[in-house]
Short mmCIF file of C-alpha atoms in Angstrom, two decimals:
data_model
loop_
_atom_site.label_atom_id
_atom_site.label_comp_id
_atom_site.label_asym_id
_atom_site.label_seq_id
_atom_site.Cartn_x
_atom_site.Cartn_y
_atom_site.Cartn_z
CA MET Y 74 -17.59 12.72 4.85
CA GLN Y 75 -15.27 12.74 7.83
CA ARG Y 76 -13.74 16.04 6.71
CA LEU Y 77 -17.20 17.61 6.56
CA ALA Y 78 -17.92 16.30 10.04
CA ASP Y 79 -14.66 17.73 11.38
CA THR Y 80 -15.40 21.10 9.78
CA TYR Y 81 -18.75 21.40 11.54
CA ARG Y 82 -17.45 19.75 14.74
CA LEU Y 83 -20.02 16.99 14.47
CA THR Y 84 -19.87 13.23 14.46
CA LEU Y 85 -20.18 11.38 11.18
CA SER Y 86 -23.64 10.10 12.08
CA GLN Y 87 -24.78 13.66 12.94
CA VAL Y 88 -23.62 14.94 9.53
CA LEU Y 89 -25.46 12.12 7.76
CA ASP Y 90 -28.60 12.80 9.79
CA SER Y 91 -28.46 16.51 8.96
CA ALA Y 92 -28.28 15.58 5.27
CA GLY Y 93 -31.34 13.36 5.59
CA ILE Y 94 -29.30 10.15 5.21
CA THR Y 95 -30.15 7.14 7.39
CA LEU Y 96 -27.08 5.27 8.65
CA HIS Y 97 -27.24 1.49 9.07
CA GLY Y 98 -24.70 -0.56 11.02
CA HIS Y 99 -21.49 0.41 12.79
CA GLY Y 100 -17.95 0.96 11.59
CA THR Y 101 -14.95 3.23 11.68
CA PRO Y 102 -13.09 4.98 8.85
CA GLN Y 103 -10.07 3.12 7.44
CA ALA Y 104 -11.43 -0.22 8.72
CA ALA Y 105 -14.73 0.18 6.86
CA GLU Y 106 -16.25 2.30 4.14
CA LEU Y 107 -19.66 3.87 3.64
CA ILE Y 108 -21.88 2.53 0.89
CA LEU Y 109 -24.43 5.11 -0.29
CA THR Y 110 -27.68 4.65 -2.15
CA PRO Y 111 -28.09 6.85 -5.25
CA ARG Y 112 -30.40 9.18 -3.35
CA ALA Y 113 -27.91 9.49 -0.48
CA ALA Y 114 -25.17 10.36 -2.98
CA ARG Y 115 -27.34 13.19 -4.31
CA HIS Y 116 -27.93 14.45 -0.75
CA LEU Y 117 -24.19 14.37 -0.10
CA ALA Y 118 -23.54 16.38 -3.27
CA VAL Y 119 -25.99 19.05 -2.09
CA LEU Y 120 -24.44 19.16 1.39
CA ALA Y 121 -20.90 19.44 -0.01
CA ARG Y 122 -22.01 21.94 -2.69
CA ILE Y 123 -20.31 19.86 -5.35
CA PRO Y 124 -22.28 18.81 -8.46
CA LEU Y 125 -22.80 15.06 -8.45
CA PRO Y 126 -20.97 14.52 -11.81
CA HIS Y 127 -17.92 16.30 -10.36
CA MET Y 128 -18.11 14.24 -7.18
CA THR Y 129 -18.29 10.93 -9.05
CA ARG Y 130 -15.24 11.90 -11.10
CA ALA Y 131 -13.32 12.61 -7.88
CA LEU Y 132 -14.70 9.51 -6.14
CA PRO Y 133 -15.02 6.76 -8.78
CA HIS Y 134 -16.21 4.20 -6.21
CA LEU Y 135 -19.22 6.38 -5.45
CA THR Y 136 -20.76 5.31 -8.76
CA LEU Y 137 -20.11 1.63 -7.97
CA ASN Y 138 -21.50 2.04 -4.48
CA GLY Y 139 -24.53 3.71 -6.00
CA ALA Y 140 -25.56 0.34 -7.38
CA VAL Y 141 -27.14 -0.37 -3.98
CA HIS Y 142 -30.85 -0.94 -4.48
CA GLY Y 143 -33.47 1.12 -2.67
CA THR Y 144 -35.04 4.51 -3.04
CA GLU Y 145 -34.30 5.87 0.46
CA ALA Y 146 -31.35 8.09 1.23
CA ALA Y 147 -29.32 5.60 3.23
CA ALA Y 148 -25.75 4.67 4.02
CA ARG Y 149 -24.36 1.45 5.45
CA TRP Y 150 -20.96 0.39 6.69
CA LYS Y 151 -19.01 -2.26 4.82
CA ARG Y 152 -16.01 -3.77 6.55
CA LEU Y 153 -12.79 -3.83 4.52
CA GLU Y 154 -10.27 -6.64 4.51
CA ALA Y 155 -6.81 -5.64 5.74
CA GLU Y 156 -5.34 -5.49 2.22
CA GLN Y 157 -8.19 -3.20 1.09
CA GLN Y 158 -7.90 -0.70 3.93
CA PRO Y 159 -6.48 2.69 2.90
CA VAL Y 160 -3.23 4.09 4.24
CA ARG Y 161 -2.30 7.67 4.96
CA ALA Y 162 -1.00 9.63 1.98
CA CYS Y 163 2.08 11.83 2.09
CA THR Y 164 1.19 14.83 4.26
CA LEU Y 165 3.16 17.33 2.17
CA CYS Y 166 1.64 16.13 -1.11
CA THR Y 167 -1.79 16.37 0.50
CA ARG Y 168 -1.17 19.93 1.68
CA HIS Y 169 -0.05 20.93 -1.81
CA ARG Y 170 -3.01 19.34 -3.58
CA SER Y 171 -5.55 20.68 -1.07
CA HIS Y 172 -4.02 24.19 -1.14
CA ASP Y 173 -3.11 23.87 2.56
CA ALA Y 174 -6.67 22.96 3.55
CA THR Y 175 -5.54 19.68 5.19
CA ASP Y 176 -2.60 17.34 5.55
CA THR Y 177 -4.73 14.22 5.96
CA ALA Y 178 -5.83 12.07 3.06
CA TRP Y 179 -6.14 8.32 2.65
CA VAL Y 180 -5.27 6.28 -0.40
CA HIS Y 181 -5.79 2.65 -1.20
CA PRO Y 182 -2.43 0.91 -0.84
CA ALA Y 183 -0.69 0.15 -4.08
CA PRO Y 184 2.97 -0.82 -4.47
CA ARG Y 185 3.60 2.18 -6.70
CA ARG Y 186 2.39 4.49 -3.91
CA LEU Y 187 4.29 2.88 -1.05
CA VAL Y 188 6.92 5.62 -0.93
CA CYS Y 189 6.82 9.34 -1.69
CA PRO Y 190 10.34 9.88 -3.07
CA ARG Y 191 9.94 13.65 -3.16
CA HIS Y 192 9.09 14.16 0.51
CA HIS Y 193 10.58 10.93 1.90
CA GLN Y 194 7.42 9.66 3.56
CA ALA Y 195 5.66 6.31 3.59
CA ALA Y 196 2.73 4.58 5.28
CA PRO Y 197 3.07 0.85 4.60
CA ASP Y 198 0.33 -0.35 6.98
CA PRO Y 199 -3.28 0.82 7.51
CA ARG Y 200 -2.80 0.65 11.29
CA LEU Y 201 -0.37 3.59 11.10
CA ILE Y 202 -2.10 6.93 11.69
CA SER Y 203 1.10 8.87 10.95
CA THR Y 204 3.47 8.57 8.04
CA ILE Y 205 7.01 7.24 8.43
CA ARG Y 206 10.02 9.33 7.49
CA THR Y 207 12.28 7.51 5.05
CA ARG Y 208 15.12 9.99 4.53
CA ALA Y 209 17.45 7.78 6.60
CA ALA Y 210 17.02 5.01 4.02
CA PRO Y 211 17.62 6.65 0.59
CA GLU Y 212 17.51 3.24 -1.09
CA LEU Y 213 13.71 3.36 -0.69
CA ALA Y 214 13.39 6.31 -3.07
CA ALA Y 215 15.72 4.58 -5.53
CA ALA Y 216 13.57 1.45 -5.28
CA TYR Y 217 10.47 3.53 -6.05
CA ARG Y 218 12.02 4.77 -9.29
CA ALA Y 219 13.13 1.24 -10.21
CA HIS Y 220 9.60 0.03 -9.50
CA GLN Y 221 8.13 2.55 -11.95
CA ARG Y 222 10.44 1.17 -14.64
CA LEU Y 223 9.47 -2.39 -13.70
CA LEU Y 224 5.78 -1.62 -14.21
CA ARG Y 225 6.46 -1.15 -17.93
CA HIS Y 226 7.70 -4.74 -18.25
CA LEU Y 227 5.31 -7.31 -19.72
CA ARG Y 228 5.83 -9.73 -16.83
CA ALA Y 229 5.53 -7.16 -14.03
CA ALA Y 230 1.98 -8.25 -13.16
CA THR Y 231 3.17 -11.76 -12.26
CA ALA Y 232 6.74 -11.03 -11.14
CA TRP Y 233 5.78 -8.47 -8.49
CA PRO Y 234 3.36 -10.62 -6.41
CA ALA Y 235 5.75 -13.57 -6.65
CA ALA Y 236 8.67 -11.45 -5.44
CA ARG Y 237 6.59 -9.96 -2.63
CA ALA Y 238 5.51 -13.40 -1.43
CA ILE Y 239 9.12 -14.59 -1.47
CA THR Y 240 10.60 -11.64 0.44
CA THR Y 241 7.74 -11.73 2.95
CA ARG Y 242 8.55 -15.37 3.66
CA TRP Y 243 12.25 -14.55 3.99
CA TYR Y 244 11.44 -11.68 6.35
CA GLU Y 245 9.21 -13.79 8.59
CA HIS Y 246 11.67 -16.69 8.77
CA GLN Y 247 14.83 -14.51 8.85
CA HIS Y 248 16.47 -15.86 5.72
CA HIS Y 249 19.20 -14.38 3.51
CA LEU Y 250 18.78 -10.62 4.18
CA THR Y 251 18.04 -10.48 7.91
CA HIS Y 252 20.97 -8.25 8.94
CA ARG Y 253 20.27 -5.72 6.20
CA TRP Y 254 16.58 -5.58 7.04
CA HIS Y 255 17.23 -5.20 10.78
CA THR Y 256 19.56 -2.30 10.05
CA ARG Y 257 16.95 -0.61 7.84
CA LEU Y 258 14.22 -1.14 10.44
CA ASN Y 259 16.38 0.50 13.11
CA GLN Y 260 17.05 3.44 10.79
CA LEU Y 261 13.32 3.94 10.25
CA ILE Y 262 12.55 3.73 13.97
CA ALA Y 263 15.31 6.26 14.73
CA ASP Y 264 13.82 8.68 12.18
CA SER Y 265 10.20 8.01 13.25
CA PRO Y 266 10.20 7.29 17.00
CA HIS Y 267 6.40 6.94 17.07
CA LEU Y 268 6.85 3.53 15.45
CA ALA Y 269 8.15 2.16 18.73
CA THR Y 270 5.12 3.43 20.66
CA THR Y 271 2.39 2.06 18.39
CA GLY Y 272 0.39 -0.36 20.45
CA SER Y 273 -1.47 -2.10 17.64
CA ALA Y 274 1.49 -4.09 16.34
CA SER Y 275 5.28 -4.30 16.48
CA PRO Y 276 7.40 -1.96 14.34
CA ALA Y 277 8.80 -5.01 12.53
CA LEU Y 278 5.30 -5.97 11.38
CA LEU Y 279 4.07 -2.45 10.61
CA THR Y 280 7.08 -1.69 8.40
CA ARG Y 281 7.56 -5.12 6.81
CA ASP Y 282 6.60 -4.13 3.25
CA LEU Y 283 8.68 -0.96 3.51
CA VAL Y 284 11.76 -2.66 4.97
CA THR Y 285 11.75 -5.32 2.25
CA TYR Y 286 10.76 -2.94 -0.56
CA PRO Y 287 14.17 -2.43 -2.27
CA GLU Y 288 14.90 -6.15 -2.33
CA THR Y 289 11.36 -6.98 -3.47
CA VAL Y 290 11.74 -4.60 -6.43
CA ALA Y 291 15.19 -6.01 -7.28
CA LEU Y 292 13.90 -9.58 -7.07
CA ALA Y 293 10.83 -8.77 -9.18
CA ARG Y 294 13.03 -7.20 -11.87
CA ALA Y 295 15.20 -10.33 -11.90
CA LEU Y 296 12.21 -12.68 -12.09
CA ALA Y 297 10.64 -10.62 -14.88
CA THR Y 298 13.71 -11.07 -17.07
CA LEU Y 299 14.32 -14.80 -16.51
CA PRO Y 300 13.93 -17.06 -19.56
CA ASN Y 301 11.02 -19.49 -19.68
CA ARG Y 302 11.53 -22.59 -17.51
CA PRO Y 303 12.40 -25.07 -20.30
CA HIS Y 304 15.37 -22.86 -21.24
CA ARG Y 305 16.30 -21.76 -17.73
CA ASP Y 306 19.49 -22.72 -15.94
CA THR Y 307 18.72 -22.61 -12.20
CA GLY Y 308 22.34 -22.00 -11.26
CA ASN Y 309 22.63 -19.02 -13.59
CA ALA Y 310 19.27 -17.70 -12.37
CA LEU Y 311 20.43 -17.87 -8.74
CA ASN Y 312 23.68 -16.10 -9.60
CA LEU Y 313 21.74 -13.33 -11.35
CA ILE Y 314 19.32 -12.93 -8.45
CA ALA Y 315 22.11 -12.94 -5.87
CA HIS Y 316 23.89 -10.23 -7.86
CA ARG Y 317 20.71 -8.12 -8.08
CA LEU Y 318 20.22 -8.47 -4.31
CA GLY Y 319 23.83 -7.59 -3.54
CA LEU Y 320 24.62 -11.01 -2.08
CA PRO Y 321 27.75 -13.11 -2.79
CA ARG Y 322 25.58 -16.21 -3.22
CA LEU Y 323 22.04 -17.39 -2.52
CA PRO Y 324 21.90 -20.92 -1.10
CA LEU Y 325 18.38 -22.36 -1.19
CA ASN Y 326 16.81 -25.37 0.42
CA ALA Y 327 13.91 -27.32 -1.06
CA ASN Y 328 11.38 -25.41 1.07
CA ASP Y 329 12.53 -21.96 -0.01
CA PRO Y 330 9.77 -20.17 -1.98
CA LEU Y 331 12.30 -18.94 -4.54
CA HIS Y 332 13.34 -22.55 -5.19
CA ALA Y 333 9.67 -23.42 -5.83
CA PHE Y 334 9.35 -20.48 -8.21
CA LEU Y 335 12.43 -21.40 -10.21
CA THR Y 336 11.55 -25.09 -10.51
CA HIS Y 337 7.77 -25.08 -10.89
CA THR Y 338 6.68 -21.87 -12.65
CA ARG Y 339 6.79 -21.24 -16.34
CA HIS Y 340 8.47 -17.81 -16.05
#
């Protein structure tokens, strides 16, 4: 919808009005999404000159959004939670897939899409309007490939969120890997100076998931392969995890989230 508006040099509300669609509420792209009634979806298909079946295949959520009741052609804004907000896709991938029509596309954040290893770009936070260059940190591309292998593991669905929660806590409280993460953050800022001029949040916050990504993948792989708790030796588990993280040892206190995982979870 926004691309159509940009093409005709109109606002989003003007494009909707020209298509006979009534807009309810207020919102902005990325922070909110448009919910269309079935009739509005048909009007949009006519305006875009794309058959509705083709459009619903390209935009699967359009069918879900079409469940809105009412016979009028209407659209309303729905605010998205921070974790649901889309992030900017790799600009070079977007150019290739759009046949150079645009370099701007937005994708819903998923761990497997955090990094583009081919073009060395990433957008780890929805508040970033430009992608981050990652060529200065080649371990990010390696982590992406390791993550794809992890996704084939039976325990990946539980190991990944646990590992992400643990590394996020370490990052916020500066535990275990602080020096390494500070070095990586500085490398990213040097390669993408716009990070330091973003007013919405600090570079450390905007890049948190990206900075911790290699260690989160390594930790998730270690957690996914641990034996069940009744047969688990905590000392051996810590040695394995420290080795995977490239640390000589991993001392934990009782409040460390990894300690809670090793002593209270089944896997």
